Short mmCIF file of C-alpha atoms and ligand atoms in Angstrom, two decimals:
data_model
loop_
_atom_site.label_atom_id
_atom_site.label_comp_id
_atom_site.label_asym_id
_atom_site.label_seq_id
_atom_site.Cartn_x
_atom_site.Cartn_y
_atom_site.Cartn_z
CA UNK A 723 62.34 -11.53 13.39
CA UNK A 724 59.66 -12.66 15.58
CA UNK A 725 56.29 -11.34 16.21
CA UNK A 726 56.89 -9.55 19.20
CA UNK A 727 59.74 -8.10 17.80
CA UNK A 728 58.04 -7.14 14.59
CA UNK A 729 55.56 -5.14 16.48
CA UNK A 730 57.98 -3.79 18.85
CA UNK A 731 59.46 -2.15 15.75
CA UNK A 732 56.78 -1.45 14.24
CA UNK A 733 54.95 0.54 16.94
CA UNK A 734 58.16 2.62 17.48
CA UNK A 735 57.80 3.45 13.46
CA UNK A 736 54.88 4.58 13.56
CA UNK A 737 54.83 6.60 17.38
CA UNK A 738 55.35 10.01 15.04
CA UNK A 739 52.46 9.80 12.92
CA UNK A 740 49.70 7.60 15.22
CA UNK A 741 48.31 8.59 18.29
CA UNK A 742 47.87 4.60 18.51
CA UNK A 743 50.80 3.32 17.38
CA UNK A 744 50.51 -0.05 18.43
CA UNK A 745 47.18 -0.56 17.93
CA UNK A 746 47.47 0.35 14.27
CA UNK A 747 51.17 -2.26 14.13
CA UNK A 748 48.83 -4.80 15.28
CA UNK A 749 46.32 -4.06 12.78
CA UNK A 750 48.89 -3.95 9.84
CA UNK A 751 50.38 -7.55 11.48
CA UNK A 752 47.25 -8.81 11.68
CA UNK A 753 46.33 -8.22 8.49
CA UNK A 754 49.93 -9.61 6.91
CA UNK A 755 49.39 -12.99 8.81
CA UNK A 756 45.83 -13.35 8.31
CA UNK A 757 45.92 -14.21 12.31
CA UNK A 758 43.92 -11.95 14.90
CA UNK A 759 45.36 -9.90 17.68
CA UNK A 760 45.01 -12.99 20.07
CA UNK A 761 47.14 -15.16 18.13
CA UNK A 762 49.47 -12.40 17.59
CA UNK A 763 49.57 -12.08 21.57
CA UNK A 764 50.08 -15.59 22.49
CA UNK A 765 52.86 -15.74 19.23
CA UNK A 766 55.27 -13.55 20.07
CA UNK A 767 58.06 -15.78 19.62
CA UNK A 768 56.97 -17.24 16.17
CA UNK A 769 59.54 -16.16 13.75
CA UNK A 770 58.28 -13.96 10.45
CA UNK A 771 58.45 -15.61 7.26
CA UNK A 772 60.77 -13.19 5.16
CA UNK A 773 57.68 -12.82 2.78
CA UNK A 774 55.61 -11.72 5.66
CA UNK A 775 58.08 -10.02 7.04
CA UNK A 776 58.56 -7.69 3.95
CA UNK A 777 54.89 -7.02 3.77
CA UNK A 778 54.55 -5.86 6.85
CA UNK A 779 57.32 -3.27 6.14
CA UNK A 780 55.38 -2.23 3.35
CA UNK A 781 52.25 -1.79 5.09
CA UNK A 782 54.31 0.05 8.03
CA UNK A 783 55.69 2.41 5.21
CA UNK A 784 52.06 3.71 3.69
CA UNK A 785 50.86 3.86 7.55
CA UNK A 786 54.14 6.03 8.27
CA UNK A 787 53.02 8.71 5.47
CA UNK A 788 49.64 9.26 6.79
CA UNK A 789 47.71 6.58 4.48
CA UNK A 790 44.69 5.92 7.26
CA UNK A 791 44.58 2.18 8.73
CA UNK A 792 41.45 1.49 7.28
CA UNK A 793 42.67 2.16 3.64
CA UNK A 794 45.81 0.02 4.19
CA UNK A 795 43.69 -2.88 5.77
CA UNK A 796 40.65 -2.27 3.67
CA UNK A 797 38.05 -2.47 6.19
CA UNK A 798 36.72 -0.97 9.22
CA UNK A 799 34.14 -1.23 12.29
CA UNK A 800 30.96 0.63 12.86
CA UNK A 801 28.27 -0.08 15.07
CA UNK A 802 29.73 -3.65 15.41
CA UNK A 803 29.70 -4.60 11.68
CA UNK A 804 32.85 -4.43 9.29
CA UNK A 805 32.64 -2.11 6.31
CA UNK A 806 34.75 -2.17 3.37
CA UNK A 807 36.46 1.12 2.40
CA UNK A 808 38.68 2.39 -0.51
CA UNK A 809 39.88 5.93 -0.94
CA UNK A 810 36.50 6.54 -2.80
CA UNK A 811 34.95 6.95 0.58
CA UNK A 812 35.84 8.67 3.51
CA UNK A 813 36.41 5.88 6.43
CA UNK A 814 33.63 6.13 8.77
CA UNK A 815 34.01 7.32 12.05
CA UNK A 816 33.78 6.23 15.63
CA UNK A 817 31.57 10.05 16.84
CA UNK A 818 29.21 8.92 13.55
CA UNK A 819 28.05 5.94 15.36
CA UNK A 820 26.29 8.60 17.94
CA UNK A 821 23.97 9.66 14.80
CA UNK A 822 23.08 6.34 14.23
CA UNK A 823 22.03 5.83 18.24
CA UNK A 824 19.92 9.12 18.00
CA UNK A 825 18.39 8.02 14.36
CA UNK A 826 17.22 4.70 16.11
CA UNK A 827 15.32 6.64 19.07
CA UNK A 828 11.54 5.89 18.71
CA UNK A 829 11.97 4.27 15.91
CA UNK A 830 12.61 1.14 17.30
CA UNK A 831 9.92 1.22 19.52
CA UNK A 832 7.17 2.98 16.81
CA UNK A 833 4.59 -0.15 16.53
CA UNK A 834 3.76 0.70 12.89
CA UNK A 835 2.78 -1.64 10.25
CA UNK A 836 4.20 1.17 7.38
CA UNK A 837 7.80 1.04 6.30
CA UNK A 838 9.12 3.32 7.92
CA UNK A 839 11.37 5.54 5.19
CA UNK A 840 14.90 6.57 5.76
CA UNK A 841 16.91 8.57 3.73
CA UNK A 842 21.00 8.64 3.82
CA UNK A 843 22.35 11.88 1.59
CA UNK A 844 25.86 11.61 0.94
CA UNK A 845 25.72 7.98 1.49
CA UNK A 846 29.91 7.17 1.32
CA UNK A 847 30.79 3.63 1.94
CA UNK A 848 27.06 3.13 3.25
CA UNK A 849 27.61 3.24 6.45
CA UNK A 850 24.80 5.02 7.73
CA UNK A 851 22.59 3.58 5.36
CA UNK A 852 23.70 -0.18 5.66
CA UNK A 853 23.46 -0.07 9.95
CA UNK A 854 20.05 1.93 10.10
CA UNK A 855 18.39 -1.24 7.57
CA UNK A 856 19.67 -4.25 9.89
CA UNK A 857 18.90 -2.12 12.97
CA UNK A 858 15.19 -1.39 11.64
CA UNK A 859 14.05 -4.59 9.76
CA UNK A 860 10.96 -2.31 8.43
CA UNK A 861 12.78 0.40 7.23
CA UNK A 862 13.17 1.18 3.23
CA UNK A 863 16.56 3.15 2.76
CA UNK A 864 17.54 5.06 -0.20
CA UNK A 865 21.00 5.99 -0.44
CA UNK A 866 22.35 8.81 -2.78
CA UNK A 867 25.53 10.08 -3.07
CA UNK A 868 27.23 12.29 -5.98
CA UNK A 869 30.45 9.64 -6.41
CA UNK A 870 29.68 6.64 -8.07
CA UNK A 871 32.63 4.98 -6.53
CA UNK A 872 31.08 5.94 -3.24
CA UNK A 873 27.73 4.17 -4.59
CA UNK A 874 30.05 0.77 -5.97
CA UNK A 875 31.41 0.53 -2.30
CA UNK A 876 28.14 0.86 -0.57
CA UNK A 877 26.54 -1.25 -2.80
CA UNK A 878 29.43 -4.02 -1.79
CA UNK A 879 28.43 -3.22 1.91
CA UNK A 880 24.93 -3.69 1.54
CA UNK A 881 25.68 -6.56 -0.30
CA UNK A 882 28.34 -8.07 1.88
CA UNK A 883 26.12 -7.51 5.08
CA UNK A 884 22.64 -8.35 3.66
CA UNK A 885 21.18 -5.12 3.37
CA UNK A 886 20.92 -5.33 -0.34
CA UNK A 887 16.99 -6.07 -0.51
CA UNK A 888 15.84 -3.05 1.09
CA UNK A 889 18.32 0.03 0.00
CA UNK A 890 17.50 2.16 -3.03
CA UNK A 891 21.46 3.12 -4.55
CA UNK A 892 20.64 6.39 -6.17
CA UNK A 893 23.36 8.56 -8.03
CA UNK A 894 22.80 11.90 -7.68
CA UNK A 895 23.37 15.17 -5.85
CA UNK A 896 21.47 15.86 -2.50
CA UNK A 897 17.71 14.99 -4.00
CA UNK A 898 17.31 15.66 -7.51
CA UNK A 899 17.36 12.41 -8.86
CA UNK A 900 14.66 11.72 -6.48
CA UNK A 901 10.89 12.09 -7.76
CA UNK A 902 9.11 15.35 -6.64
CA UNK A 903 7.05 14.34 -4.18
CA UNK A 904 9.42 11.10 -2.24
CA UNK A 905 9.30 12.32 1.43
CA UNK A 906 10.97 10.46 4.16
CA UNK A 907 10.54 9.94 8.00
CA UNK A 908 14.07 9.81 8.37
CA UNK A 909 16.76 11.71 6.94
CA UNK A 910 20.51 11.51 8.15
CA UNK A 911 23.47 13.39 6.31
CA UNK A 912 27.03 13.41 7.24
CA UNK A 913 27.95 15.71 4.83
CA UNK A 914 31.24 17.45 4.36
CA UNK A 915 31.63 20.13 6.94
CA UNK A 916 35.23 20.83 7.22
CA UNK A 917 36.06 24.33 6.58
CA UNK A 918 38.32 24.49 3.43
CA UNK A 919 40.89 26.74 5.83
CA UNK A 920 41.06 23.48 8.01
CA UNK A 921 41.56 20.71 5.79
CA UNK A 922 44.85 19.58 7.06
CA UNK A 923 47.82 18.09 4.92
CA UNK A 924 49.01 14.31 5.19
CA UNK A 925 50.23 13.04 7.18
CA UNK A 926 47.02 13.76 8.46
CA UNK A 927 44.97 10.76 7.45
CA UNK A 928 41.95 13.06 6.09
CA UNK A 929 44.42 14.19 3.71
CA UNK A 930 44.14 10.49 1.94
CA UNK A 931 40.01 11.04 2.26
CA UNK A 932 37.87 12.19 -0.68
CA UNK A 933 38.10 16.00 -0.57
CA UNK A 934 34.47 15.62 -1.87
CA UNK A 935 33.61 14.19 1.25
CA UNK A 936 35.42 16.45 3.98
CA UNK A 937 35.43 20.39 1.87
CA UNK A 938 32.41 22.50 3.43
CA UNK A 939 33.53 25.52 1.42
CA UNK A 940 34.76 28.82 3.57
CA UNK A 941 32.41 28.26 6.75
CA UNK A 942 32.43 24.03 6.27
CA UNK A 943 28.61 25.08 6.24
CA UNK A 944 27.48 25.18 2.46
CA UNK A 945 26.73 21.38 2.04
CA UNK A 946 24.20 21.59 4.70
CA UNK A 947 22.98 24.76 3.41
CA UNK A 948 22.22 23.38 -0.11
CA UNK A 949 20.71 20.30 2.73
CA UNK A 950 18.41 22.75 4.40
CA UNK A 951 16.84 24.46 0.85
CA UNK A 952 15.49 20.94 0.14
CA UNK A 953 15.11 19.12 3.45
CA UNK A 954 11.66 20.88 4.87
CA UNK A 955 10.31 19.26 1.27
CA UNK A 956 11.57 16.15 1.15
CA UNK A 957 10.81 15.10 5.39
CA UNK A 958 7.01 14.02 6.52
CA UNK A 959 4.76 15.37 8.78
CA UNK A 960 6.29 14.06 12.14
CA UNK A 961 9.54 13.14 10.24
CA UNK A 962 12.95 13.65 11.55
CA UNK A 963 16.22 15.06 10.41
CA UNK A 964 19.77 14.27 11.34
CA UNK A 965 22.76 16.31 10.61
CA UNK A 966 26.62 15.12 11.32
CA UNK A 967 28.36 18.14 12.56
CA UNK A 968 31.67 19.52 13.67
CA UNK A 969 32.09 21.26 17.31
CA UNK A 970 32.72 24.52 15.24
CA UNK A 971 30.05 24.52 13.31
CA UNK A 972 26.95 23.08 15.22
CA UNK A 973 25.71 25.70 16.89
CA UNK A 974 25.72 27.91 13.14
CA UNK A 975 24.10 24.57 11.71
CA UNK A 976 21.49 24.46 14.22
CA UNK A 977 20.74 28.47 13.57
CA UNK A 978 20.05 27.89 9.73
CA UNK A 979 17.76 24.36 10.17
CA UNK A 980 15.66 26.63 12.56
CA UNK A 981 15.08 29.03 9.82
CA UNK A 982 14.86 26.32 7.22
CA UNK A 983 12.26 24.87 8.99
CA UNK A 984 10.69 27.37 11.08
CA UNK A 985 8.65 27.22 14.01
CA UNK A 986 7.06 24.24 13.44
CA UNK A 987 9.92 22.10 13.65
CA UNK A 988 12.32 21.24 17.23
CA UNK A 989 16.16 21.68 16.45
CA UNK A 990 18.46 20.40 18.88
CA UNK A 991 22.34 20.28 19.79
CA UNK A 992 23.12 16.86 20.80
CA UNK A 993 26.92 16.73 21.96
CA UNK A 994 28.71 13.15 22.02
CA UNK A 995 29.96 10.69 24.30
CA UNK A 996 32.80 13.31 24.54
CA UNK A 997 30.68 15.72 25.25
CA UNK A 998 31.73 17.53 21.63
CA UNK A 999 28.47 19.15 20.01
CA UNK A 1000 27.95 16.75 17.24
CA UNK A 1001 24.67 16.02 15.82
CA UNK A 1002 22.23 18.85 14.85
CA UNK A 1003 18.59 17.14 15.30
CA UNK A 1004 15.40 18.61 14.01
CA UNK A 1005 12.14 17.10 14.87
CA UNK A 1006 9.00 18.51 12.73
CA UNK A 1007 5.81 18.74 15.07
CA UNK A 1008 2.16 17.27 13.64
N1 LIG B 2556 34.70 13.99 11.12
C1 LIG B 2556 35.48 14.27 9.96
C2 LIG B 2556 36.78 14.91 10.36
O1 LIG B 2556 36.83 15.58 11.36
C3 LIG B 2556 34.74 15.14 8.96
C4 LIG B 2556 33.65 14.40 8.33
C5 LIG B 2556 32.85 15.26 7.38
O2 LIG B 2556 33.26 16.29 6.87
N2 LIG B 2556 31.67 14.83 7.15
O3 LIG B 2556 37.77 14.73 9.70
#
């Protein structure tokens, strides 16, 4: 077959499960051949080698059941970078670049000679953790996360996109590996928060995704709530904290870090490019 064929097909396979169907047949192509979607494009009459050709059926097949594209091709994008993921980690998400956008206000601009210090809880493949160091080259991150094959795979991010010197990989859950008194300017946590009602069976991708990473108990809010107990301890004076959140729960999220935090801290709803309430910010006054 040739390459347009092959994706022809291959889109078609995969209309029932994808709401991007050819976009993902490119992907899986792309990643058989080893050639990007360019050469695919200007290819389309290069004939399949029957090795290649049988791969990509095999790739199609996984995608067909659900398996998310980033598992099958190994890697995704965030914020512009390409981050290894296995099914250790849950495959980082297009709305969690937002968080990132809204942890780098005033930071970036802050002329301050101190480090500033971020902290990532429930670190995953590192995605957070790994995009807030290269965007803030005087930042110190530590990254904790209860799986240590989360840890192993952000640890290969950090490595793989020069991060390495300046994250802290800590095993652990929420802060208690941490010493008493570490406090942090930053903290950002895109902790589970799907409801355990609403964690949906394959083929939905997420069913392939750590349940560790997606199951917020009966309200998807306990994570955070276990968060909030700790968080008013663990964030400085002016620091700020920054909470991944689902459209269901943000609003209930932003209720409970007000009284976590009380009056002396700023909690706000920030919806996303979507205009989906996504990000539950809290900004502690001096
Ligand atoms: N955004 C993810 C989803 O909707 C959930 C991520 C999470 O629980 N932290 O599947």
């Amino acid at each position: 077959v040739t390459v347009g064929t092959a994706l022809a097909n291959g889109t078609q396979r995969l209309r029932a499960v994808s709401r991007s169907p050819r976009i993902d047949a490119v992907r899986l192509l792309e990643v058989v051949l080893g050639h990007d979607v360019a050469w695919l494009f200007a290819h389309g009459e290069a004939q399949l080698e029957p090795r290649d050709s049988a791969c990509f059926e095999e790739l199609l097949e996984r995608r067909a059941v659900g398996e998310p594209l980033a598992y099958i091709a190994g890697s995704v994008g965030f914020y512009g970078r390409e981050f290894a993921v296995s099914p250790a980690v849950l495959v980082p998400r297009p709305e969690s670049e937002h968080l990132v956008a809204l942890a780098l206000e005033g930071w970036r601009s802050a002329r301050t000679s101190e480090p500033i210090r971020i902290c990532d809880v429930g670190t995953g493949s590192g995605n957070l953790a790994v995009t807030l160091a290269l965007e803030l080259p005087h930042s110190r991150v530590v990254a904790i996360d209860v799986s240590p094959g989360a840890l192993a795979v952000a640890a290969h991010n950090a490595k793989a996109l020069g991060a390495m010197s300046r994250i802290r990989f800590v095993l652990g859950d929420m802060f208690a590996s941490l010493a008493p008194d570490e406090r942090f300017d930053c903290i950002v946590a895109n902790l589970p928060y799907v409801a355990t009602g609403d964690l949906a069976p394959a083929p939905d991708p997420t069913a392939f995704e750590p349940r560790l990473a997606l199951d917020g108990g009966g309200d998807g809010l306990e994570p955070y709530q276990r968060l909030l107990a700790q968080a008013p301890d663990r964030l400085t004076e002016a620091g700020r904290l920054f909470m991944e959140a689902g459209p269901d729960t943000a609003q209930a999220l932003a209720g409970l870090a007000q009284a976590a935090f009380g009056a002396v801290a700023s909690v706000m709803v920030v919806a996303d490019y979507a205009a989906r309430e996504r990000v539950v910010r809290v900004c502690r006054r001096r």
